[in-house]
Amino acid sequence: MNAIRLECVTGGHNKFYEFVGIKSKNRFTVKGLYGRIGQAPSESIIYDGEDVNEANKEFHKKMAEKEKKGYKVVSKDGKLSTQASEEKKTLLRLFQ
């Protein structure tokens, strides 16, 4: 399982969006967990299917939407991102 967490804490916002990639046999699922920081998350399925390229495509599409709204990467697989630009280079694919 891979996870990438974004947060938006500017302009009075206090929100997060976490991408979770799950591979089970030949199936790829991209989940989105989101909500206010410190509260229970809501969940949505971004992609669920057998095509890893499509899973990564849908992940990138949703991530671009969040970045346009001011979200920033804060962690990948539970590790804090101290250099967001360097970290983003490693986020090219949710599934390797």
Tab-separated table of C-alpha atoms in Angstrom:
chain	number	residue	atom	x	y	z
A	1	MET	CA	0.000	0.000	0.000
A	2	ASN	CA	1.278	3.449	-0.931
A	3	ALA	CA	0.010	6.679	0.605
A	4	ILE	CA	0.534	10.342	-0.246
A	5	ARG	CA	-0.874	13.048	2.028
A	6	LEU	CA	-1.598	16.626	1.008
A	7	GLU	CA	-2.760	19.450	3.251
A	8	CYS	CA	-4.252	22.872	2.666
A	9	VAL	CA	-3.769	25.208	5.626
A	10	THR	CA	-3.775	28.595	3.904
A	11	GLY	CA	-6.582	31.114	3.665
A	12	GLY	CA	-8.295	29.832	6.804
A	13	HIS	CA	-8.428	26.246	5.510
A	14	ASN	CA	-7.424	23.283	7.653
A	15	LYS	CA	-8.017	20.339	5.289
A	16	PHE	CA	-6.241	17.215	4.116
A	17	TYR	CA	-6.487	14.815	1.196
A	18	GLU	CA	-4.717	11.462	1.285
A	19	PHE	CA	-4.252	9.193	-1.705
A	20	VAL	CA	-4.012	5.496	-0.872
A	21	GLY	CA	-2.935	3.005	-3.532
A	22	ILE	CA	-3.815	-0.639	-2.950
A	23	LYS	CA	-2.699	-3.514	-5.163
A	24	SER	CA	-4.490	-6.837	-4.726
A	25	LYS	CA	-3.516	-9.541	-7.220
A	26	ASN	CA	-4.234	-7.925	-10.628
A	27	ARG	CA	-6.449	-5.149	-9.265
A	28	PHE	CA	-5.451	-1.563	-8.518
A	29	THR	CA	-7.507	0.702	-6.260
A	30	VAL	CA	-6.886	4.393	-5.626
A	31	LYS	CA	-8.790	5.724	-2.620
A	32	GLY	CA	-9.125	9.301	-1.512
A	33	LEU	CA	-9.439	10.050	2.212
A	34	TYR	CA	-10.280	13.653	2.955
A	35	GLY	CA	-11.677	16.092	5.475
A	36	ARG	CA	-10.710	18.523	8.189
A	37	ILE	CA	-7.400	17.898	9.928
A	38	GLY	CA	-8.017	16.187	13.264
A	39	GLN	CA	-11.423	14.767	12.327
A	40	ALA	CA	-12.537	11.416	10.937
A	41	PRO	CA	-12.004	11.244	7.165
A	42	SER	CA	-14.541	10.722	4.435
A	43	GLU	CA	-13.602	8.246	1.706
A	44	SER	CA	-14.062	8.026	-2.042
A	45	ILE	CA	-12.864	5.581	-4.688
A	46	ILE	CA	-10.944	7.361	-7.455
A	47	TYR	CA	-10.149	4.238	-9.476
A	48	ASP	CA	-10.752	0.515	-9.113
A	49	GLY	CA	-9.697	-1.746	-11.968
A	50	GLU	CA	-6.999	-3.852	-13.599
A	51	ASP	CA	-5.075	-1.180	-15.539
A	52	VAL	CA	-2.114	0.207	-13.567
A	53	ASN	CA	-1.595	3.002	-16.110
A	54	GLU	CA	-5.204	4.118	-15.779
A	55	ALA	CA	-4.891	4.013	-11.974
A	56	ASN	CA	-1.857	6.308	-12.124
A	57	LYS	CA	-3.589	8.566	-14.665
A	58	GLU	CA	-6.615	9.035	-12.393
A	59	PHE	CA	-4.330	9.627	-9.407
A	60	HIS	CA	-2.449	12.380	-11.306
A	61	LYS	CA	-5.678	13.981	-12.461
A	62	LYS	CA	-7.043	14.203	-8.906
A	63	MET	CA	-3.692	15.327	-7.496
A	64	ALA	CA	-3.517	18.163	-10.047
A	65	GLU	CA	-7.012	19.285	-8.989
A	66	LYS	CA	-5.904	19.415	-5.350
A	67	GLU	CA	-2.669	21.275	-6.109
A	68	LYS	CA	-4.635	23.924	-8.030
A	69	LYS	CA	-6.705	24.423	-4.870
A	70	GLY	CA	-3.559	25.054	-2.799
A	71	TYR	CA	-2.885	21.616	-1.336
A	72	LYS	CA	0.783	20.751	-0.699
A	73	VAL	CA	2.432	17.343	-0.278
A	74	VAL	CA	3.308	16.810	3.392
A	75	SER	CA	4.164	13.094	3.473
A	76	LYS	CA	4.671	9.981	1.402
A	77	ASP	CA	4.174	6.553	2.965
A	78	GLY	CA	4.138	8.160	6.423
A	79	LYS	CA	7.462	9.977	5.968
A	80	LEU	CA	7.351	13.741	6.323
A	81	SER	CA	8.304	15.724	3.249
A	82	THR	CA	10.895	18.340	4.141
A	83	GLN	CA	11.523	19.343	0.538
A	84	ALA	CA	8.210	19.287	-1.321
A	85	SER	CA	9.733	19.868	-4.757
A	86	GLU	CA	12.201	16.996	-4.354
A	87	GLU	CA	9.488	14.760	-2.905
A	88	LYS	CA	7.160	15.498	-5.794
A	89	LYS	CA	9.712	14.106	-8.242
A	90	THR	CA	9.320	10.714	-6.545
A	91	LEU	CA	5.517	10.880	-6.738
A	92	LEU	CA	5.300	10.346	-10.455
A	93	ARG	CA	3.460	7.053	-9.922
A	94	LEU	CA	1.312	5.895	-7.043
A	95	PHE	CA	1.973	2.323	-8.179
A	96	GLN	CA	5.537	1.434	-9.186
